[in-house]
Amino acid sequence: MVDIATRVWNHKWKIDPIVRSLIDTDFYKLLMCQSVFRNKRETNVTFSLINRTKSVRLADLIDEGELREQLDHIRSLRLTRGESTWLRGNTFYGKRQMFRPDFMEWFEGLQLPPYHLEKRDGQYELTFEGKWPEVMLWEIPALAVLMELRGRAVLNQMGRFELQVLYARAMTKLWQKVERLRGVDGLRIADFGTRRRHSFLWQDWCVQAMTEGLGPKFTGTSNCLIAKNRDLEAIGTNAHELPMVYAALADTDEDLARAPYQVLADWHEEHDGNLRIILPDTFGTEGFLKHAPEWLAGWTGIRIDSGDPATGAETAIRWWKERGEDPTQKLVIFSDGLDVESIEALHRQFSGRVRVSFGWGTNLTNDFRELVPDGRLDAFSLVCKAVSANGRPTVKLSDNPNKAMGPDDEIARYKRVFDVGRQEALEVVV
C-alpha cells in the first residue's frame, strides 16, 4: 500500500502529474462520449469551470505555472494498449463490447484539445471549446487537477510528521464510516467521488478500504482507472450534460420540450436497452415525469441528484404506481451530498419499497473536515459544465434552484416550457 503522507511530502521537491491516464475519469463520461460520438459529433460545445464556493480563492492558492504544467501534461496523454484492451474486451453491466470499434479507434487517437486559462478576481477562468466528444473529456481531469492542487497548497505548509498524523486521522475517520455502514442490511453502495476527490492516491485508498470493509455491499467505482487496476465494476450511466446540450440545440419551444426525452431515446438505441437509468432533474423532476412518454416508465430506475432526496424518491414511487409499474422492482440511486447519516436514513425509509443504491461522492473521497484548522482542507463546490452549444447558452434548472445555471431570460423560458413550479432552495452540499 502506498505511503500517502510520504508521497505528499515528496511533492515539495518534484511535482507529480495528478492525472496520468485518459481513463482516470468517470465511467459515465465514456458512455456518454460514445453516444455523442454517434449522434452529435460535429456539435461545438464550450465547457467552463465554475467555483460555487467563492470564499476559496483558487487563483490565490494555486500557482498558474503549476496549473498549466498539469493541464499540459493531460494533453500529452494517449490511451495505452492495456487501457484500450480493457475497454474493448471487458464486460460492463453484463454486456461485452460496450464500446464499439469505431468509437475505440477514435478514442485511441484522441488528444484533448487546447484550453483557455486566465485569472479574474481571485479565481481561474478555465474554458474548453471544440467538438463535443473531445471537449467533454476535459471535465473530470480538470476538476481533479484543481481540487488536488488546492490540497497540495495546504499540505505543503505541513511537516512530515504532521502529514503522517493527518492521514492517520483521515483514515480512521473513513474506517469509522465503513464500520457503521457494515450494519446496514442489504446495502448497495459505489464510489462516485472522482470529480471532487482529495487526490488520486486518496481515492484509490478509499476504494480499497470500502472493498475490504464492506465486501459485496460495495458494488464498484465510477473511476475507470481504479476499476481496471483493482478489478472492480465500473459504475455509471449518464449525466445532466446530455439534456443540457440537446436542449440548447432546440429551435422552438416544442423542440425544447422534447429534448430531454430525445436524449433518452438516443441513449436507448445506443445501448440496446441496457443502462436504463433516468436522471430526471436537469429541468425539474416533477415536470419531467409529468410529461414523460409511457415507454420511460418501463426503464430500470432513477438517479436522484438534487433537491430533497426523500421527496425525489417519493415522487418517483408515485409516478411508477400511476403508470402500473411495481416500485419494488425499480432501482433508486441516491447520489447527492451523501454521508453516513443520510445513507442510513434513506436506506431505512426506502428499503423494501424500491431497490435502493447509493453513489457516494465527496464525503467518501474528500472528507477532511475538522482535521485541519480553519477548514483549509474542507471540500468545496467546484464544477465544470457545458455552458454553450453551437453558440447557444445551456441551462440547468435542477430540483434545487441554488444549482441552477444559465442566463436569467433562458432560465425563465425553461421554467415555463418544463412546467416548473415553486422550488425549495437548499444549501448545496458537495
Short mmCIF file of C-alpha atoms in Angstrom, two decimals:
data_model
loop_
_atom_site.label_atom_id
_atom_site.label_comp_id
_atom_site.label_asym_id
_atom_site.label_seq_id
_atom_site.Cartn_x
_atom_site.Cartn_y
_atom_site.Cartn_z
CA MET A 1 0.00 0.00 0.00
CA VAL A 2 1.32 3.46 -0.93
CA ASP A 3 2.55 5.65 1.94
CA ILE A 4 0.41 8.65 1.02
CA ALA A 5 1.96 11.02 3.57
CA THR A 6 5.46 10.35 2.22
CA ARG A 7 4.32 10.87 -1.35
CA VAL A 8 2.71 14.17 -0.37
CA TRP A 9 5.89 15.23 1.42
CA ASN A 10 7.91 14.48 -1.70
CA HIS A 11 5.68 16.77 -3.76
CA LYS A 12 7.75 19.59 -2.24
CA TRP A 13 10.68 18.58 -4.41
CA LYS A 14 9.05 17.20 -7.52
CA ILE A 15 5.60 17.79 -8.93
CA ASP A 16 3.89 14.51 -9.67
CA PRO A 17 1.43 14.51 -12.55
CA ILE A 18 -2.02 14.42 -10.99
CA VAL A 19 -3.79 12.78 -13.93
CA ARG A 20 -1.73 10.02 -15.55
CA SER A 21 -4.33 8.34 -17.74
CA LEU A 22 -7.21 9.29 -20.02
CA ILE A 23 -9.33 6.71 -18.22
CA ASP A 24 -8.75 8.40 -14.85
CA THR A 25 -12.29 9.65 -15.34
CA ASP A 26 -15.87 8.70 -14.55
CA PHE A 27 -17.30 5.75 -16.47
CA TYR A 28 -20.38 7.72 -17.48
CA LYS A 29 -18.19 10.21 -19.37
CA LEU A 30 -17.04 7.42 -21.68
CA LEU A 31 -20.55 6.02 -22.08
CA MET A 32 -21.89 9.50 -22.89
CA CYS A 33 -18.92 10.21 -25.16
CA GLN A 34 -19.72 7.20 -27.30
CA SER A 35 -23.36 8.31 -27.60
CA VAL A 36 -22.30 11.86 -28.50
CA PHE A 37 -19.73 10.49 -30.97
CA ARG A 38 -22.55 8.67 -32.73
CA ASN A 39 -25.32 11.27 -32.55
CA LYS A 40 -23.84 14.80 -32.18
CA ARG A 41 -20.22 14.50 -33.26
CA GLU A 42 -19.99 17.88 -35.02
CA THR A 43 -21.66 19.94 -32.27
CA ASN A 44 -19.40 22.67 -30.92
CA VAL A 45 -19.56 22.91 -27.14
CA THR A 46 -17.86 25.13 -24.56
CA PHE A 47 -17.18 23.90 -21.05
CA SER A 48 -16.31 26.28 -18.24
CA LEU A 49 -15.04 25.95 -14.69
CA ILE A 50 -17.49 27.27 -12.08
CA ASN A 51 -16.42 27.68 -8.45
CA ARG A 52 -19.61 27.96 -6.40
CA THR A 53 -17.59 28.46 -3.20
CA LYS A 54 -16.31 31.99 -3.78
CA SER A 55 -14.52 32.07 -0.43
CA VAL A 56 -12.00 29.57 -1.80
CA ARG A 57 -9.88 31.87 -3.98
CA LEU A 58 -8.20 29.32 -6.19
CA ALA A 59 -6.04 31.81 -8.09
CA ASP A 60 -4.53 33.00 -4.79
CA LEU A 61 -3.77 29.42 -3.70
CA ILE A 62 -2.64 27.68 -6.89
CA ASP A 63 0.36 28.79 -8.92
CA GLU A 64 -0.64 29.43 -12.54
CA GLY A 65 2.52 27.87 -13.91
CA GLU A 66 1.94 24.68 -11.92
CA LEU A 67 -1.66 24.52 -13.10
CA ARG A 68 -0.61 24.93 -16.72
CA GLU A 69 2.01 22.23 -16.29
CA GLN A 70 -0.63 19.79 -15.05
CA LEU A 71 -3.09 20.68 -17.83
CA ASP A 72 -0.36 20.42 -20.49
CA HIS A 73 0.57 17.00 -19.16
CA ILE A 74 -3.03 15.84 -19.61
CA ARG A 75 -2.88 16.97 -23.24
CA SER A 76 0.16 14.72 -23.70
CA LEU A 77 -1.73 11.60 -22.61
CA ARG A 78 -2.92 8.92 -25.02
CA LEU A 79 -4.88 5.76 -24.39
CA THR A 80 -2.45 2.92 -23.65
CA ARG A 81 -2.66 -0.53 -25.18
CA GLY A 82 -3.67 -2.06 -21.84
CA GLU A 83 -6.39 0.54 -21.32
CA SER A 84 -7.72 0.01 -24.83
CA THR A 85 -7.75 -3.76 -24.33
CA TRP A 86 -9.69 -3.36 -21.07
CA LEU A 87 -12.31 -1.10 -22.68
CA ARG A 88 -12.63 -3.25 -25.79
CA GLY A 89 -12.73 -6.65 -24.10
CA ASN A 90 -14.18 -6.21 -20.63
CA THR A 91 -17.78 -6.96 -19.70
CA PHE A 92 -19.65 -3.92 -18.34
CA TYR A 93 -23.15 -4.31 -16.89
CA GLY A 94 -23.26 -7.82 -18.31
CA LYS A 95 -22.53 -6.67 -21.86
CA ARG A 96 -19.37 -7.46 -23.78
CA GLN A 97 -18.02 -4.90 -26.23
CA MET A 98 -19.83 -2.00 -24.61
CA PHE A 99 -17.61 0.29 -26.67
CA ARG A 100 -17.90 -0.05 -30.44
CA PRO A 101 -14.82 -0.44 -32.69
CA ASP A 102 -15.31 2.90 -34.47
CA PHE A 103 -15.50 4.75 -31.15
CA MET A 104 -12.45 2.94 -29.79
CA GLU A 105 -10.42 3.75 -32.91
CA TRP A 106 -11.29 7.42 -32.43
CA PHE A 107 -10.53 7.32 -28.69
CA GLU A 108 -7.18 5.61 -29.24
CA GLY A 109 -6.08 8.54 -31.41
CA LEU A 110 -7.50 11.28 -29.21
CA GLN A 111 -5.52 14.22 -27.87
CA LEU A 112 -7.54 16.52 -25.64
CA PRO A 113 -7.98 19.94 -27.31
CA PRO A 114 -6.37 23.19 -26.09
CA TYR A 115 -7.65 25.06 -23.05
CA HIS A 116 -8.00 28.75 -22.23
CA LEU A 117 -6.87 29.92 -18.79
CA GLU A 118 -6.82 33.33 -17.13
CA LYS A 119 -7.14 34.84 -13.67
CA ARG A 120 -10.05 37.05 -12.64
CA ASP A 121 -10.95 38.31 -9.15
CA GLY A 122 -9.06 35.61 -7.30
CA GLN A 123 -10.47 32.77 -9.41
CA TYR A 124 -9.35 30.89 -12.50
CA GLU A 125 -11.40 31.15 -15.65
CA LEU A 126 -10.75 27.85 -17.37
CA THR A 127 -12.62 27.02 -20.56
CA PHE A 128 -12.52 24.30 -23.20
CA GLU A 129 -14.07 24.79 -26.63
CA GLY A 130 -14.36 22.38 -29.54
CA LYS A 131 -16.18 19.35 -30.85
CA TRP A 132 -18.39 17.89 -28.15
CA PRO A 133 -16.85 14.38 -27.94
CA GLU A 134 -13.40 15.89 -27.43
CA VAL A 135 -14.04 18.75 -25.01
CA MET A 136 -16.39 16.76 -22.78
CA LEU A 137 -13.47 14.58 -21.69
CA TRP A 138 -11.76 17.59 -20.11
CA GLU A 139 -14.37 17.94 -17.33
CA ILE A 140 -13.25 15.27 -14.85
CA PRO A 141 -9.45 15.64 -15.15
CA ALA A 142 -9.72 19.43 -14.95
CA LEU A 143 -11.71 19.20 -11.71
CA ALA A 144 -9.35 16.57 -10.30
CA VAL A 145 -6.31 18.76 -11.02
CA LEU A 146 -7.76 21.87 -9.37
CA MET A 147 -9.00 20.01 -6.32
CA GLU A 148 -5.66 18.30 -5.78
CA LEU A 149 -3.57 21.43 -6.41
CA ARG A 150 -5.63 23.27 -3.83
CA GLY A 151 -5.00 20.41 -1.41
CA ARG A 152 -1.27 20.46 -2.14
CA ALA A 153 -1.16 24.19 -1.47
CA VAL A 154 -2.41 23.50 2.07
CA LEU A 155 -0.38 20.33 2.64
CA ASN A 156 2.87 21.99 1.52
CA GLN A 157 2.73 24.06 4.70
CA MET A 158 2.88 20.93 6.88
CA GLY A 159 5.83 18.96 8.20
CA ARG A 160 6.50 15.27 7.65
CA PHE A 161 5.06 14.09 10.97
CA GLU A 162 2.11 16.44 10.72
CA LEU A 163 1.25 14.86 7.39
CA GLN A 164 1.55 11.36 8.84
CA VAL A 165 -0.83 12.24 11.66
CA LEU A 166 -3.26 14.00 9.29
CA TYR A 167 -3.62 10.96 7.05
CA ALA A 168 -3.80 8.59 10.01
CA ARG A 169 -6.73 10.62 11.34
CA ALA A 170 -8.40 10.79 7.90
CA MET A 171 -8.04 7.02 7.50
CA THR A 172 -9.54 6.45 10.93
CA LYS A 173 -12.42 8.78 10.11
CA LEU A 174 -13.24 6.91 6.93
CA TRP A 175 -12.88 3.49 8.56
CA GLN A 176 -15.36 4.50 11.26
CA LYS A 177 -17.84 5.30 8.47
CA VAL A 178 -17.18 1.92 6.88
CA GLU A 179 -17.80 0.17 10.20
CA ARG A 180 -21.15 1.94 10.56
CA LEU A 181 -22.19 1.02 7.03
CA ARG A 182 -21.41 -2.64 7.70
CA GLY A 183 -24.51 -2.71 9.87
CA VAL A 184 -26.86 -1.65 7.07
CA ASP A 185 -28.52 -4.84 5.85
CA GLY A 186 -28.88 -5.09 2.10
CA LEU A 187 -26.71 -2.02 1.44
CA ARG A 188 -25.51 -1.41 -2.13
CA ILE A 189 -23.04 1.44 -2.44
CA ALA A 190 -20.49 2.60 -5.03
CA ASP A 191 -17.74 5.21 -5.17
CA PHE A 192 -18.80 8.30 -7.13
CA GLY A 193 -16.02 10.52 -5.76
CA THR A 194 -13.66 11.18 -8.68
CA ARG A 195 -14.55 14.76 -9.58
CA ARG A 196 -14.01 16.32 -6.15
CA ARG A 197 -11.56 13.88 -4.61
CA HIS A 198 -8.74 14.93 -2.31
CA SER A 199 -6.26 13.18 -4.62
CA PHE A 200 -5.99 10.14 -6.85
CA LEU A 201 -3.98 8.24 -4.24
CA TRP A 202 -6.55 9.03 -1.58
CA GLN A 203 -9.47 7.96 -3.76
CA ASP A 204 -7.66 4.72 -4.50
CA TRP A 205 -7.09 4.15 -0.77
CA CYS A 206 -10.75 4.87 -0.01
CA VAL A 207 -11.85 2.37 -2.65
CA GLN A 208 -9.56 -0.28 -1.20
CA ALA A 209 -10.93 0.41 2.28
CA MET A 210 -14.52 0.10 1.04
CA THR A 211 -13.67 -3.13 -0.80
CA GLU A 212 -12.18 -4.76 2.29
CA GLY A 213 -14.56 -3.26 4.81
CA LEU A 214 -17.88 -3.77 3.01
CA GLY A 215 -17.28 -6.77 0.80
CA PRO A 216 -20.18 -7.39 -1.62
CA LYS A 217 -22.06 -4.35 -0.27
CA PHE A 218 -19.50 -2.26 -2.17
CA THR A 219 -20.54 -2.57 -5.81
CA GLY A 220 -17.72 -0.72 -7.57
CA THR A 221 -16.33 2.66 -8.55
CA SER A 222 -17.12 5.29 -11.15
CA ASN A 223 -13.37 5.76 -11.76
CA CYS A 224 -12.36 3.69 -14.79
CA LEU A 225 -8.66 3.54 -13.98
CA ILE A 226 -9.24 2.38 -10.41
CA ALA A 227 -11.85 -0.13 -11.61
CA LYS A 228 -9.31 -1.54 -14.07
CA ASN A 229 -6.42 -1.61 -11.59
CA ARG A 230 -8.45 -3.06 -8.70
CA ASP A 231 -10.58 -5.46 -10.80
CA LEU A 232 -13.83 -3.79 -9.76
CA GLU A 233 -17.05 -2.97 -11.56
CA ALA A 234 -17.03 0.36 -13.40
CA ILE A 235 -20.24 2.14 -12.38
CA GLY A 236 -22.14 4.88 -14.23
CA THR A 237 -24.76 5.73 -16.84
CA ASN A 238 -25.38 9.35 -17.93
CA ALA A 239 -25.37 12.91 -16.60
CA HIS A 240 -27.01 16.34 -16.96
CA GLU A 241 -24.66 17.29 -19.77
CA LEU A 242 -26.67 15.37 -22.38
CA PRO A 243 -30.08 17.04 -21.91
CA MET A 244 -28.43 20.44 -21.36
CA VAL A 245 -26.75 20.37 -24.76
CA TYR A 246 -29.67 18.74 -26.60
CA ALA A 247 -31.96 21.43 -25.17
CA ALA A 248 -29.62 24.26 -26.20
CA LEU A 249 -29.78 22.99 -29.78
CA ALA A 250 -33.61 23.12 -29.86
CA ASP A 251 -35.02 25.71 -32.28
CA THR A 252 -38.53 26.05 -30.84
CA ASP A 253 -40.29 25.66 -27.50
CA GLU A 254 -41.79 22.41 -28.81
CA ASP A 255 -38.34 21.10 -29.70
CA LEU A 256 -37.10 22.19 -26.30
CA ALA A 257 -39.87 20.29 -24.52
CA ARG A 258 -38.97 17.14 -26.46
CA ALA A 259 -35.20 17.40 -25.97
CA PRO A 260 -34.81 15.53 -22.63
CA TYR A 261 -36.80 12.59 -23.99
CA GLN A 262 -34.89 12.57 -27.29
CA VAL A 263 -31.72 12.19 -25.24
CA LEU A 264 -33.09 9.02 -23.66
CA ALA A 265 -34.40 7.68 -26.96
CA ASP A 266 -30.90 8.04 -28.43
CA TRP A 267 -29.45 6.50 -25.27
CA HIS A 268 -31.82 3.52 -25.52
CA GLU A 269 -30.80 2.91 -29.12
CA GLU A 270 -27.11 3.35 -28.29
CA HIS A 271 -27.10 0.75 -25.53
CA ASP A 272 -29.67 -1.75 -26.85
CA GLY A 273 -31.95 -1.30 -23.86
CA ASN A 274 -29.18 -1.52 -21.21
CA LEU A 275 -28.23 1.18 -18.67
CA ARG A 276 -31.82 2.39 -18.45
CA ILE A 277 -31.47 4.82 -15.55
CA ILE A 278 -33.36 8.13 -15.79
CA LEU A 279 -31.76 11.34 -14.49
CA PRO A 280 -34.91 13.49 -14.34
CA ASP A 281 -33.86 16.67 -12.50
CA THR A 282 -32.00 18.63 -15.19
CA PHE A 283 -35.09 20.76 -15.84
CA GLY A 284 -37.11 19.74 -12.76
CA THR A 285 -38.20 16.23 -11.80
CA GLU A 286 -41.92 16.94 -11.39
CA GLY A 287 -42.35 18.38 -14.88
CA PHE A 288 -40.11 15.76 -16.46
CA LEU A 289 -42.13 12.87 -15.05
CA LYS A 290 -45.48 14.57 -15.67
CA HIS A 291 -44.83 14.85 -19.41
CA ALA A 292 -42.67 11.72 -19.86
CA PRO A 293 -43.67 9.26 -22.60
CA GLU A 294 -45.13 5.99 -21.37
CA TRP A 295 -42.15 3.90 -22.50
CA LEU A 296 -39.91 5.57 -19.91
CA ALA A 297 -41.93 4.10 -17.04
CA GLY A 298 -40.60 0.69 -18.02
CA TRP A 299 -36.98 1.71 -17.52
CA THR A 300 -34.92 0.19 -14.71
CA GLY A 301 -34.79 3.12 -12.32
CA ILE A 302 -33.98 6.72 -11.47
CA ARG A 303 -30.95 8.59 -10.12
CA ILE A 304 -31.73 11.39 -7.64
CA ASP A 305 -29.10 14.13 -7.73
CA SER A 306 -30.65 17.33 -6.39
CA GLY A 307 -33.39 18.63 -4.12
CA ASP A 308 -34.60 16.73 -1.08
CA PRO A 309 -33.71 13.08 -1.82
CA ALA A 310 -36.64 11.58 0.08
CA THR A 311 -39.07 13.83 -1.79
CA GLY A 312 -37.49 12.80 -5.08
CA ALA A 313 -37.83 9.11 -4.27
CA GLU A 314 -41.46 9.50 -3.17
CA THR A 315 -42.19 11.35 -6.43
CA ALA A 316 -40.68 8.51 -8.44
CA ILE A 317 -42.62 5.85 -6.49
CA ARG A 318 -45.88 7.71 -7.07
CA TRP A 319 -45.10 8.09 -10.78
CA TRP A 320 -44.39 4.38 -11.20
CA LYS A 321 -47.59 3.40 -9.40
CA GLU A 322 -49.66 5.76 -11.54
CA ARG A 323 -48.31 4.02 -14.64
CA GLY A 324 -48.93 0.49 -13.42
CA GLU A 325 -45.32 -0.29 -12.56
CA ASP A 326 -44.21 -2.13 -9.41
CA PRO A 327 -41.85 0.21 -7.48
CA THR A 328 -40.34 -2.71 -5.55
CA GLN A 329 -38.76 -3.82 -8.82
CA LYS A 330 -37.35 -0.37 -9.59
CA LEU A 331 -33.91 0.99 -8.71
CA VAL A 332 -33.47 4.36 -6.97
CA ILE A 333 -29.87 5.63 -6.92
CA PHE A 334 -29.19 8.41 -4.42
CA SER A 335 -26.10 10.44 -5.35
CA ASP A 336 -26.31 13.98 -3.96
CA GLY A 337 -24.41 15.19 -0.88
CA LEU A 338 -24.42 11.85 0.87
CA ASP A 339 -22.74 10.90 4.13
CA VAL A 340 -23.24 8.02 6.55
CA GLU A 341 -26.21 9.55 8.38
CA SER A 342 -28.18 10.30 5.20
CA ILE A 343 -27.29 6.91 3.70
CA GLU A 344 -28.61 5.14 6.80
CA ALA A 345 -31.78 7.26 6.92
CA LEU A 346 -32.62 6.89 3.23
CA HIS A 347 -31.98 3.16 3.33
CA ARG A 348 -34.34 2.78 6.31
CA GLN A 349 -37.05 4.83 4.63
CA PHE A 350 -36.99 3.16 1.21
CA SER A 351 -35.59 -0.33 1.66
CA GLY A 352 -38.29 -2.81 0.61
CA ARG A 353 -40.28 -0.13 -1.21
CA VAL A 354 -37.73 0.15 -4.02
CA ARG A 355 -34.32 -1.30 -4.77
CA VAL A 356 -32.02 1.20 -3.07
CA SER A 357 -28.48 2.05 -4.16
CA PHE A 358 -26.05 4.85 -3.33
CA GLY A 359 -23.37 6.68 -5.30
CA TRP A 360 -21.16 8.15 -2.56
CA GLY A 361 -19.07 11.09 -3.68
CA THR A 362 -17.21 13.86 -1.93
CA ASN A 363 -17.76 12.76 1.66
CA LEU A 364 -16.15 9.45 0.76
CA THR A 365 -13.10 10.69 -1.13
CA ASN A 366 -12.55 14.15 0.36
CA ASP A 367 -13.73 14.39 3.96
CA PHE A 368 -11.02 16.24 5.87
CA ARG A 369 -13.47 18.32 7.86
CA GLU A 370 -12.19 19.26 11.35
CA LEU A 371 -8.79 17.72 10.63
CA VAL A 372 -7.09 20.98 9.58
CA PRO A 373 -7.56 24.38 11.30
CA ASP A 374 -9.96 26.91 9.75
CA GLY A 375 -11.37 24.33 7.33
CA ARG A 376 -8.47 24.94 4.96
CA LEU A 377 -8.73 21.42 3.55
CA ASP A 378 -12.52 21.13 3.51
CA ALA A 379 -14.13 20.13 0.23
CA PHE A 380 -15.80 22.89 -1.77
CA SER A 381 -18.26 23.08 -4.65
CA LEU A 382 -16.34 23.17 -7.92
CA VAL A 383 -17.96 22.13 -11.20
CA CYS A 384 -17.10 22.17 -14.89
CA LYS A 385 -20.22 22.48 -17.02
CA ALA A 386 -21.20 22.77 -20.66
CA VAL A 387 -22.13 26.45 -20.95
CA SER A 388 -22.91 26.71 -24.66
CA ALA A 389 -23.63 24.55 -27.70
CA ASN A 390 -23.23 25.88 -31.24
CA GLY A 391 -23.14 29.35 -29.71
CA ARG A 392 -26.36 28.98 -27.73
CA PRO A 393 -26.32 29.09 -23.92
CA THR A 394 -27.10 25.97 -21.94
CA VAL A 395 -29.42 25.91 -18.94
CA LYS A 396 -29.73 23.69 -15.91
CA LEU A 397 -32.68 24.17 -13.55
CA SER A 398 -32.17 21.27 -11.11
CA ASP A 399 -34.56 20.49 -8.24
CA ASN A 400 -32.55 22.93 -6.14
CA PRO A 401 -32.58 26.48 -7.53
CA ASN A 402 -29.20 27.10 -5.90
CA LYS A 403 -27.76 24.72 -8.52
CA ALA A 404 -29.42 26.46 -11.46
CA MET A 405 -27.21 27.91 -14.19
CA GLY A 406 -27.74 29.86 -17.38
CA PRO A 407 -28.88 33.36 -18.47
CA ASP A 408 -31.84 34.69 -16.49
CA ASP A 409 -34.11 35.04 -19.52
CA GLU A 410 -33.37 31.48 -20.63
CA ILE A 411 -33.93 30.14 -17.11
CA ALA A 412 -37.36 31.82 -17.13
CA ARG A 413 -38.15 30.32 -20.54
CA TYR A 414 -37.09 26.83 -19.47
CA LYS A 415 -39.18 27.05 -16.30
CA ARG A 416 -42.21 27.89 -18.43
CA VAL A 417 -41.60 25.19 -21.03
CA PHE A 418 -40.86 22.48 -18.45
CA ASP A 419 -43.73 23.41 -16.14
CA VAL A 420 -41.52 24.14 -13.13
CA GLY A 421 -43.46 25.34 -10.11
CA ARG A 422 -42.21 26.53 -6.75
CA GLN A 423 -38.84 25.08 -5.73
CA GLU A 424 -37.22 24.92 -2.31
CA ALA A 425 -33.72 26.43 -2.20
CA LEU A 426 -31.36 24.11 -0.33
CA GLU A 427 -27.75 24.55 0.69
CA VAL A 428 -25.50 22.97 -1.93
CA VAL A 429 -23.75 20.08 -0.20
CA VAL A 430 -20.64 18.86 -2.01
#
